[in-house]
Tab-separated table of C-alpha atoms in Angstrom:
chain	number	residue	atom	x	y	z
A	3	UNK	CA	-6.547	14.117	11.086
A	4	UNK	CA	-10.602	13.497	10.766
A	5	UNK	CA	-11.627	11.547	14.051
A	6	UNK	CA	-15.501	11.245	13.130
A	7	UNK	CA	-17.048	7.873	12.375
A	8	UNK	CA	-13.262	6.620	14.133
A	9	UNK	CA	-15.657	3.714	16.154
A	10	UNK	CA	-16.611	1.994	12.617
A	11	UNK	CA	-13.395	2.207	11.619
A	12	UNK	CA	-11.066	-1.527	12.276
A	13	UNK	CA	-8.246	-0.610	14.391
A	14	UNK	CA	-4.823	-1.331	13.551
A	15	UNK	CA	-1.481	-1.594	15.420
A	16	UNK	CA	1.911	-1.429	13.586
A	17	UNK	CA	4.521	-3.101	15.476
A	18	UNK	CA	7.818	-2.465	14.063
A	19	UNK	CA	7.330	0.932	13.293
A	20	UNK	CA	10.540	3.009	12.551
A	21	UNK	CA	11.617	0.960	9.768
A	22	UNK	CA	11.184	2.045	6.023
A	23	UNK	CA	8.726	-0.342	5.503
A	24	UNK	CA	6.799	1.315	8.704
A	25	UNK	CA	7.194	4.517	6.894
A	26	UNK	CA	5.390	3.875	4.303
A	27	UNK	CA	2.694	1.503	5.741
A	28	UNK	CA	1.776	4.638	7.435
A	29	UNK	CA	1.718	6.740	4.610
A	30	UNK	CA	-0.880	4.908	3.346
A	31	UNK	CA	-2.959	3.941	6.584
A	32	UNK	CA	-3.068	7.500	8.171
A	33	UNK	CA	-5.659	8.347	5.083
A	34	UNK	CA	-7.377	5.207	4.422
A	35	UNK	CA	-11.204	5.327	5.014
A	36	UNK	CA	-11.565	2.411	6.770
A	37	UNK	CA	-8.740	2.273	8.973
A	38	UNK	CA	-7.870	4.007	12.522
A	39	UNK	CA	-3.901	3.743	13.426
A	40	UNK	CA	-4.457	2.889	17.524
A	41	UNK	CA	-1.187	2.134	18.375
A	42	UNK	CA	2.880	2.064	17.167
A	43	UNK	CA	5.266	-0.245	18.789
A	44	UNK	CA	8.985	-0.547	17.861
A	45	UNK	CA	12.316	-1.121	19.711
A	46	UNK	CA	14.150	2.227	19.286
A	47	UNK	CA	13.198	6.125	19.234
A	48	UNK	CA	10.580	5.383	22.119
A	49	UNK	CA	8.329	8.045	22.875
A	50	UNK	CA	9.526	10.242	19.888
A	51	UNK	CA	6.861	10.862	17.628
A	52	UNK	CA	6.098	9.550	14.083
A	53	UNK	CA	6.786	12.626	12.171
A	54	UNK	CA	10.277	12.913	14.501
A	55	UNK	CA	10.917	9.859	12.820
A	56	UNK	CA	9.489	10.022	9.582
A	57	UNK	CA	9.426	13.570	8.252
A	58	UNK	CA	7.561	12.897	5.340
A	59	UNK	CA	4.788	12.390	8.275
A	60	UNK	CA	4.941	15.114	10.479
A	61	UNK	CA	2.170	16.360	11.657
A	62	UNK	CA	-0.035	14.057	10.320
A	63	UNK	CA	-0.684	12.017	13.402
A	64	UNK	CA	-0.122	12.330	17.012
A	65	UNK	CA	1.241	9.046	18.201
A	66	UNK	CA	4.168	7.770	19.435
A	67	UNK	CA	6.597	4.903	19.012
A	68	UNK	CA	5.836	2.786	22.483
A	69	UNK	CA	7.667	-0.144	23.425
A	70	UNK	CA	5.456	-2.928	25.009
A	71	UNK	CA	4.987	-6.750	24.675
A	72	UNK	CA	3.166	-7.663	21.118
A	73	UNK	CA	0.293	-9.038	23.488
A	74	UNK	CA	-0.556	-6.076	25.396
A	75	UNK	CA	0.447	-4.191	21.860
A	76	UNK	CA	-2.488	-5.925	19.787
A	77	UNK	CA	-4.736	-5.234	22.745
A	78	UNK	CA	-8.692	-4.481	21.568
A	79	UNK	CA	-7.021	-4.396	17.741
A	80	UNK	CA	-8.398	-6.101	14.324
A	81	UNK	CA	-5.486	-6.258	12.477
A	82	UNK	CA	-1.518	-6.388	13.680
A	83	UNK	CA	1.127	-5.483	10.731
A	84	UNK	CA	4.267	-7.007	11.340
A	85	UNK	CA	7.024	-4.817	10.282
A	86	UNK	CA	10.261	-6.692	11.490
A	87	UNK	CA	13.239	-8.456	11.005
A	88	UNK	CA	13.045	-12.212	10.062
A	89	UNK	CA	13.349	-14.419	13.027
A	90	UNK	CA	12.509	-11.764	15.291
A	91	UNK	CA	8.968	-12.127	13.793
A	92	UNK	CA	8.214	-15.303	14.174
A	93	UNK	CA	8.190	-15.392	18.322
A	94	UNK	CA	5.832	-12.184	18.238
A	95	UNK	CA	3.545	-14.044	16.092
A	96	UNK	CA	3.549	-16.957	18.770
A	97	UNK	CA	2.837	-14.164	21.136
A	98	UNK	CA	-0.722	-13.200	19.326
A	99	UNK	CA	-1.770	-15.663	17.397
A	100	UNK	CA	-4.433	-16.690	19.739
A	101	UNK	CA	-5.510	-13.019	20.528
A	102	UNK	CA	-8.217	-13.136	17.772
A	103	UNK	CA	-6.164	-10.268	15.627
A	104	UNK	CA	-5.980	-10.621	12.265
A	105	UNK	CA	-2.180	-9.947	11.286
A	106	UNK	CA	-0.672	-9.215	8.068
A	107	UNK	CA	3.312	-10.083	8.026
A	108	UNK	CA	6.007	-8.679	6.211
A	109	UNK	CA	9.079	-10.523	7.164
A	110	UNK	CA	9.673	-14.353	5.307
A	111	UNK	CA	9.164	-15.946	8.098
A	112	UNK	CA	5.798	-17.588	7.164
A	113	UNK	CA	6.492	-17.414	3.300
A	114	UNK	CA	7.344	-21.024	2.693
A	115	UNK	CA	6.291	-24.329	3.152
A	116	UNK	CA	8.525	-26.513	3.914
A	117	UNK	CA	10.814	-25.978	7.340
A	118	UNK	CA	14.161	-27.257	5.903
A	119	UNK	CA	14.374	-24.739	3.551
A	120	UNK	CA	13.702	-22.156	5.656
A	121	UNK	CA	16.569	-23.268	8.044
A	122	UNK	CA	18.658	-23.436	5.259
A	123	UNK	CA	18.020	-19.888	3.582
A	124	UNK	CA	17.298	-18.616	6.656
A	125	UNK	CA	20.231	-19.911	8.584
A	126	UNK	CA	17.618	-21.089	12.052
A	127	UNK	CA	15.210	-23.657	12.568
A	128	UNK	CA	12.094	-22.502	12.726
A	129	UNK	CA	9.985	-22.041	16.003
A	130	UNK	CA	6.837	-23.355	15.177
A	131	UNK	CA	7.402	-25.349	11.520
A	132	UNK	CA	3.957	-27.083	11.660
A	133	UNK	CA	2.645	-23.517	10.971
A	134	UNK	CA	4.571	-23.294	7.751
A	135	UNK	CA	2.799	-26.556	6.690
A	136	UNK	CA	-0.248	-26.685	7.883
A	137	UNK	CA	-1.650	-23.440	5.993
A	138	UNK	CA	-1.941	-21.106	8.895
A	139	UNK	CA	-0.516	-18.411	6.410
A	140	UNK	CA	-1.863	-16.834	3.571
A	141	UNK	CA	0.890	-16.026	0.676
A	142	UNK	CA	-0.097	-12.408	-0.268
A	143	UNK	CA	0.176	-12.052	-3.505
A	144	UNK	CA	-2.759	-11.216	-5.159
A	145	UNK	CA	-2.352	-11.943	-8.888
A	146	UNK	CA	-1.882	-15.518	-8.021
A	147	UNK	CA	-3.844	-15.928	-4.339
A	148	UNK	CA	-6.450	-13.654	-4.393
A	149	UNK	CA	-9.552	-16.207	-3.512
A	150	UNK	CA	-7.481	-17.319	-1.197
A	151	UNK	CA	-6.658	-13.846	0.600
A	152	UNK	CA	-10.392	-12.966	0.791
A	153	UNK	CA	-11.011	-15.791	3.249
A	154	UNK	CA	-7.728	-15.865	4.974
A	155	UNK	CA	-7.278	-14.557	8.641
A	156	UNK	CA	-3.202	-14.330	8.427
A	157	UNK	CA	-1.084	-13.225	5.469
A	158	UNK	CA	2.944	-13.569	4.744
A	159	UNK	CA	3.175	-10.190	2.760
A	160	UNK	CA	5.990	-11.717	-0.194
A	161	UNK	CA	9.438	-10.528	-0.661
A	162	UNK	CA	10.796	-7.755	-2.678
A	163	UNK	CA	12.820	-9.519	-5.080
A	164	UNK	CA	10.341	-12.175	-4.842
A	165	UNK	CA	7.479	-10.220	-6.018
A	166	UNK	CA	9.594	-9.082	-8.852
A	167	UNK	CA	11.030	-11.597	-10.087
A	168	UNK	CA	7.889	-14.014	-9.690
A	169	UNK	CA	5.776	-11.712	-11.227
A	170	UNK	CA	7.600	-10.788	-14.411
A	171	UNK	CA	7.672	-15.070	-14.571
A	172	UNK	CA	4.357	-15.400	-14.163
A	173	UNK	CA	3.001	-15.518	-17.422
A	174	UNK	CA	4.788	-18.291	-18.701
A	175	UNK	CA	3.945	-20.172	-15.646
A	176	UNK	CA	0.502	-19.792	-15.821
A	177	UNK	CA	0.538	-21.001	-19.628
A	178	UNK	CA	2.526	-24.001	-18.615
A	179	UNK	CA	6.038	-22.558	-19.992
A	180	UNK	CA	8.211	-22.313	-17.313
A	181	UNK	CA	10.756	-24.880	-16.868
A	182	UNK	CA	14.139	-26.063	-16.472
A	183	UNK	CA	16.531	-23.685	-15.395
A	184	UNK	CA	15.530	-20.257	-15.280
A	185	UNK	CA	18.787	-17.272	-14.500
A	186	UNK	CA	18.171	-14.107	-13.116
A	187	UNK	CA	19.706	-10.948	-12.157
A	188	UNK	CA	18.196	-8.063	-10.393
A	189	UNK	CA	18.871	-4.872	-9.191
A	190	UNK	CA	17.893	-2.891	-6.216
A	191	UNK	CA	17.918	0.429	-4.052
A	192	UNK	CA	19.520	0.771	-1.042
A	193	UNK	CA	15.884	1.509	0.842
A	194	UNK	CA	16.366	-2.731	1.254
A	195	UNK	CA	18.815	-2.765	2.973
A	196	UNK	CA	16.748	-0.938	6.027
A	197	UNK	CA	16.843	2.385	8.082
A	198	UNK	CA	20.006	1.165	10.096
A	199	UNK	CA	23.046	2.720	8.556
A	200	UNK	CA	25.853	0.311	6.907
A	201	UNK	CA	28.697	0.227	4.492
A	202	UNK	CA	26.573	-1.295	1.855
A	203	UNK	CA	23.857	1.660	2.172
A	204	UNK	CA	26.926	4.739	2.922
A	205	UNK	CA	25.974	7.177	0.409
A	206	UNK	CA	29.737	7.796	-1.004
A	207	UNK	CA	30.004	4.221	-1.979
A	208	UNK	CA	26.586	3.476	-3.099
A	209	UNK	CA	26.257	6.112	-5.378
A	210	UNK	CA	28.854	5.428	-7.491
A	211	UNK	CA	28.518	1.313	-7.667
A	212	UNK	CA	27.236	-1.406	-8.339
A	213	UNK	CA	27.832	-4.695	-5.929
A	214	UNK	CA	26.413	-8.426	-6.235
A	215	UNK	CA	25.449	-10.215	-2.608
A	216	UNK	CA	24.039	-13.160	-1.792
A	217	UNK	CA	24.560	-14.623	-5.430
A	218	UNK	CA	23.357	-18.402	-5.941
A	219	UNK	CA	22.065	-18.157	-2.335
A	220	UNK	CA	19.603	-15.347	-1.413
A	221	UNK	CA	16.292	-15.997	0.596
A	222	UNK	CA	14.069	-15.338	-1.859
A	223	UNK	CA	15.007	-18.429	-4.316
A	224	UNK	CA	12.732	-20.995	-2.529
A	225	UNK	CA	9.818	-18.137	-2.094
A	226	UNK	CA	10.243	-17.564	-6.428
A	227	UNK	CA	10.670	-21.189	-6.924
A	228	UNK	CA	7.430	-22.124	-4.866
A	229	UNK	CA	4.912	-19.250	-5.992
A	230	UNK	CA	6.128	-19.979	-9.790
A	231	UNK	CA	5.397	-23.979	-8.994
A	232	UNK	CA	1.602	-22.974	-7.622
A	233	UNK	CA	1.258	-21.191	-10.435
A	234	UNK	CA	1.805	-23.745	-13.119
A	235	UNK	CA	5.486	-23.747	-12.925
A	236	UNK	CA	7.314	-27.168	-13.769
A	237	UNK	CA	8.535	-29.223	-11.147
A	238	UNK	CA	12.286	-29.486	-13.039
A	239	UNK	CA	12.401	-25.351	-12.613
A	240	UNK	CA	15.391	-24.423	-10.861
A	241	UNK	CA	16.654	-20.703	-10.505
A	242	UNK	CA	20.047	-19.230	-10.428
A	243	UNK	CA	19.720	-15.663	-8.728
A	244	UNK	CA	22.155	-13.287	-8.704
A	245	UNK	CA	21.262	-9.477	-6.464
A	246	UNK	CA	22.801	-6.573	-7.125
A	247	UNK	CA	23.154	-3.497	-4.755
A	248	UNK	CA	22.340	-0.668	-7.501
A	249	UNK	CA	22.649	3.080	-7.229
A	250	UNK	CA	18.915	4.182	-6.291
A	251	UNK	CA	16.616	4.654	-3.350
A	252	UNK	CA	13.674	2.933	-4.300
A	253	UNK	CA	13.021	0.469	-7.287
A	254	UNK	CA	14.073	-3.390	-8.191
A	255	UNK	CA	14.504	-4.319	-11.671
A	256	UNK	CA	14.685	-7.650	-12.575
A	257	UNK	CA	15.723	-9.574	-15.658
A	258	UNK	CA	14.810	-13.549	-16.226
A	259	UNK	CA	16.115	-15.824	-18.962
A	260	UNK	CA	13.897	-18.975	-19.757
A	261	UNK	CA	13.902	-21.790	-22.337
A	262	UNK	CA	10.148	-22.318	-24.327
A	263	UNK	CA	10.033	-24.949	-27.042
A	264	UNK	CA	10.988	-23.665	-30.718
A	265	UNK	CA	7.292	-24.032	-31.716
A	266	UNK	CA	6.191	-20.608	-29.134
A	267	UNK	CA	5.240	-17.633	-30.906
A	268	UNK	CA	5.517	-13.689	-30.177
A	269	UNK	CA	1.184	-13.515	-30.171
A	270	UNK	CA	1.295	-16.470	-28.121
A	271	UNK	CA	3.597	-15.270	-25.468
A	272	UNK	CA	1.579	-11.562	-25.989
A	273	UNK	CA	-1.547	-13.475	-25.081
A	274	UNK	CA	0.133	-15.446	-22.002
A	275	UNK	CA	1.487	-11.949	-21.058
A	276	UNK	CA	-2.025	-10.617	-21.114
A	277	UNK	CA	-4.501	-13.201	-20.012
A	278	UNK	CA	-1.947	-13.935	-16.748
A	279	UNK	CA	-2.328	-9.784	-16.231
A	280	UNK	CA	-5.800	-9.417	-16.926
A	281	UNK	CA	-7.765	-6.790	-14.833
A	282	UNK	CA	-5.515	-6.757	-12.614
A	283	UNK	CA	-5.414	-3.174	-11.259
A	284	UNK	CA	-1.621	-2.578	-10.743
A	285	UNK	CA	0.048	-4.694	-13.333
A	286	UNK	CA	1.255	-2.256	-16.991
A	287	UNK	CA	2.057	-4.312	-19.630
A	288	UNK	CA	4.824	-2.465	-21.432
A	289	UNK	CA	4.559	-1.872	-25.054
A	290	UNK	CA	5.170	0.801	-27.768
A	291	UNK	CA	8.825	-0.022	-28.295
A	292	UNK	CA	10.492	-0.127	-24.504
A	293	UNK	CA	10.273	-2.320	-21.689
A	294	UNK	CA	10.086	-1.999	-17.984
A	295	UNK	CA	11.655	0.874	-16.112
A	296	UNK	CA	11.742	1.907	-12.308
A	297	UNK	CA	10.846	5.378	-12.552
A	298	UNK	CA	7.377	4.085	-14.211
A	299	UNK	CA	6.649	2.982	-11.029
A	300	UNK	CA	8.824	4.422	-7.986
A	301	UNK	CA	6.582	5.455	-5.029
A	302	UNK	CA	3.607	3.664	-6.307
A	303	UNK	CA	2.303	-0.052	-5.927
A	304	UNK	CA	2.709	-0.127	-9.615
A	305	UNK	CA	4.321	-3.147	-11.588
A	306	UNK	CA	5.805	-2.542	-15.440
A	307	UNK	CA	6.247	-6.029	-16.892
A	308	UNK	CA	7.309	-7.029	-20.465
A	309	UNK	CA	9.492	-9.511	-22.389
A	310	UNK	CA	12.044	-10.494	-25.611
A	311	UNK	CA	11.833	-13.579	-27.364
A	312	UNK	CA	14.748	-14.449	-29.093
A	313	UNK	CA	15.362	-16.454	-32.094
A	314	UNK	CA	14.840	-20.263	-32.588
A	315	UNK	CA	17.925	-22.469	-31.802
A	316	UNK	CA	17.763	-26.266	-31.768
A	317	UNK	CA	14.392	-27.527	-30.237
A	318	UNK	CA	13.943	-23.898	-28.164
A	319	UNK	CA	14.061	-20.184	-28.166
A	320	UNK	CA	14.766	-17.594	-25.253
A	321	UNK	CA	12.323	-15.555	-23.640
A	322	UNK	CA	13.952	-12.849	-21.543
A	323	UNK	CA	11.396	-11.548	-18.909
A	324	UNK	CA	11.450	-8.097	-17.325
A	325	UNK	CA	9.888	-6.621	-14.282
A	326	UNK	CA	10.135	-3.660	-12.271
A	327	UNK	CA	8.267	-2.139	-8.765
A	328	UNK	CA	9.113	-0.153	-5.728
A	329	UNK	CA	10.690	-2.479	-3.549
A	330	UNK	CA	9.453	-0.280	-0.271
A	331	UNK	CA	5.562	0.081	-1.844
A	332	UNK	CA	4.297	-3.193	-4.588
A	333	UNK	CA	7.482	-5.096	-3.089
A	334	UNK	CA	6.411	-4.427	0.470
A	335	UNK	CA	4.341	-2.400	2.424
A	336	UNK	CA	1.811	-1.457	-0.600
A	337	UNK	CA	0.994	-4.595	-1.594
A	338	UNK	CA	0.908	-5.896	2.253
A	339	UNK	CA	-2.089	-3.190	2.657
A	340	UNK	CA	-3.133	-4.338	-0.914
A	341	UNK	CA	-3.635	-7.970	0.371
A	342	UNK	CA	-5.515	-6.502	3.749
A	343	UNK	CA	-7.911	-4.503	1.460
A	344	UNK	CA	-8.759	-7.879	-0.358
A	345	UNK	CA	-8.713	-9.809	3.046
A	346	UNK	CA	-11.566	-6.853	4.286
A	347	UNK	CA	-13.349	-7.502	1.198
A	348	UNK	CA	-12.875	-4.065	0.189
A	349	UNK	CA	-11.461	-2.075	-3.036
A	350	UNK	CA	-7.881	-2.999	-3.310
A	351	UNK	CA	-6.540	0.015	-4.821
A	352	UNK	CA	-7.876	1.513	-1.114
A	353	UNK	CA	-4.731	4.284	-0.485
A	354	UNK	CA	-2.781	2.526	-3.528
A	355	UNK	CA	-4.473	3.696	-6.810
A	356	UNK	CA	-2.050	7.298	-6.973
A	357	UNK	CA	0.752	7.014	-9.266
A	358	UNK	CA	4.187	7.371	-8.646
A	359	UNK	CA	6.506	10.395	-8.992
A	360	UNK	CA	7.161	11.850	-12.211
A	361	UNK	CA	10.542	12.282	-12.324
């Protein structure tokens, strides 16, 4: 790789780095412009390096996976990304916090706000809840927090199914829409579920099925319900989410069914759609007669978004949203390095502009 001009460059440490989301947090900081990958921690294939790992990176870089404290890890660093489990992550951010790195998180455990609900969706209490209130964490999303994220020093990089599903909400949100109870179910590829083999992930059954988990209770339904709230959401919103396990590497696709008074028109909810969406660089309204589809936007930090509304009955009519990204790219890692390019103050689309795979 080019080593010139490496000393302007801010230097970055991935801990947590033979994970999926690793992968491709790599992919994408190996050639930015601004960034210099210094060091790789993680808890398993020590010493092997990346492109042993990750063949899609081999010989693209020379280090290593090292294992080594998260303090001596973020060591004359700018900026940590925190590729780990939940509650694992937590403790290694009490480890650094005080180092003077910036860090950029991908796990929920600085999404929300309030500690009982993480305990509850989360299934631990939380080790340091005053952080969760007190602001210490930047949500990164940046169609709703983007002022925000360009003063913040520490971002909670959302949720797959929470970018999804929040997203393709958004609009009515922002237009003061959204309330009552909103149902959703969405579908996603095994790539979720982690590097770690499992019966859920096995390729004979996967391919072949489809599988609900988690319904009524996943993680992600305070994250939604929260970042729809900030965003204009009613306070009587409640969700009912049901996941699905669906036969694909990459992609979530999520449909949403919401109430809106009788009086709501197609060109108004076409103007909500696009003055929520509005320059923003990686959000495709869908038009010309279809509606959001994964393989728009697999491999890419691309989001299709579109809607239905259905006829009048009694005092309201349906609006069915739809929303689909790459759960590994705009559902993870891409739109953690997405929030880091806006935290920099630098071009967002920085390593994220390319488009996805066609077919």
């Amino acid at each position: 790789m080019e080593t010139s001009h490496m000393a302007n460059k801010v230097k970055a440490v991935l801990i947590g780095g033979t994970g999926y989301g690793g992968a491709e947090i790599l992919r994408r900081l190996l050639f930015h412009p601004n960034v210099e990958v210094v060091r790789i921690t993680a808890v398993d294939n020590i010493g092997k390096k990346v492109g042993d790992v990750h063949f899609n990176l081999a010989g693209l870089t020379d280090l290593t996976f090292q294992e080594m404290p998260p303090a001596q890890a973020v060591a004359g660093a700018d900026v940590a990304f925190l590729a780990m489990p939940h509650k694992t992550t937590a403790k290694v951010v009490l480890d650094i916090i005080n180092s003077g790195v910036r860090i950029v998180d991908l796990s929920g455990d600085f999404r929300l706000r309030d500690a009982a609900s993480y305990a509850k969706y989360y299934g631990v209490e939380h080790p340091a809840p005053q952080m969760l209130t007190d602001g210490t964490f930047t949500y990164g999303m940046p169609e709703l927090n983007r002022e925000a994220i360009r003063k913040a020093r520490y971002i909670a990089s959302p949720g797959c199914f929470a970018t999804t599903i929040a997203l393709g909400l958004l609009p009515l949100a922002k237009a003061g829409l959204l309330s009552g109870p909103i149902h959703t179910v969405a579908a996603t590829g095994s790539s979720g579920s982690g590097a770690n083999p499992q019966i859920t992930t096995h390729h004979p059954l996967r391919a072949a099925n489809l599988r609900t988990y988690k319904p009524l209770e996943h993680q992600h339904i305070p994250e939604i319900l929260q970042t729809l709230r900030i965003a204009g959401g009613k306070e009587d919103m409640s969700l009912e989410f049901v996941p699905v396990s669906a036969p694909l590497p990459r992609g979530i696709f999520s449909t949403s069914f919401a109430e809106v008074p009788a009086s709501v028109t197609q060109e108004q909810l076409t103007a909500a759609w696009k003055s929520a969406f509005a320059n923003e660089p990686f959000i495709r309204i869908v038009g010309g007669g279809r509606q959001p589809e994964v393989v728009g936007v697999s491999g890419s930090n691309y989001v299709e978004v579109g809607f239905t509304l259905g006829p009048v009955t009694g005092n309201t009519r349906r609006v069915v949203c739809f929303s689909a990204l790459d759960n590994l790219v705009k559902g993870g890692a891409g739109q953690s390095i997405q929030s880091f390019n806006v935290m920099m103050g630098w071009d967002e689309r920085l390593t994220l502009a390319e488009p996805g795979l066609w077919p």
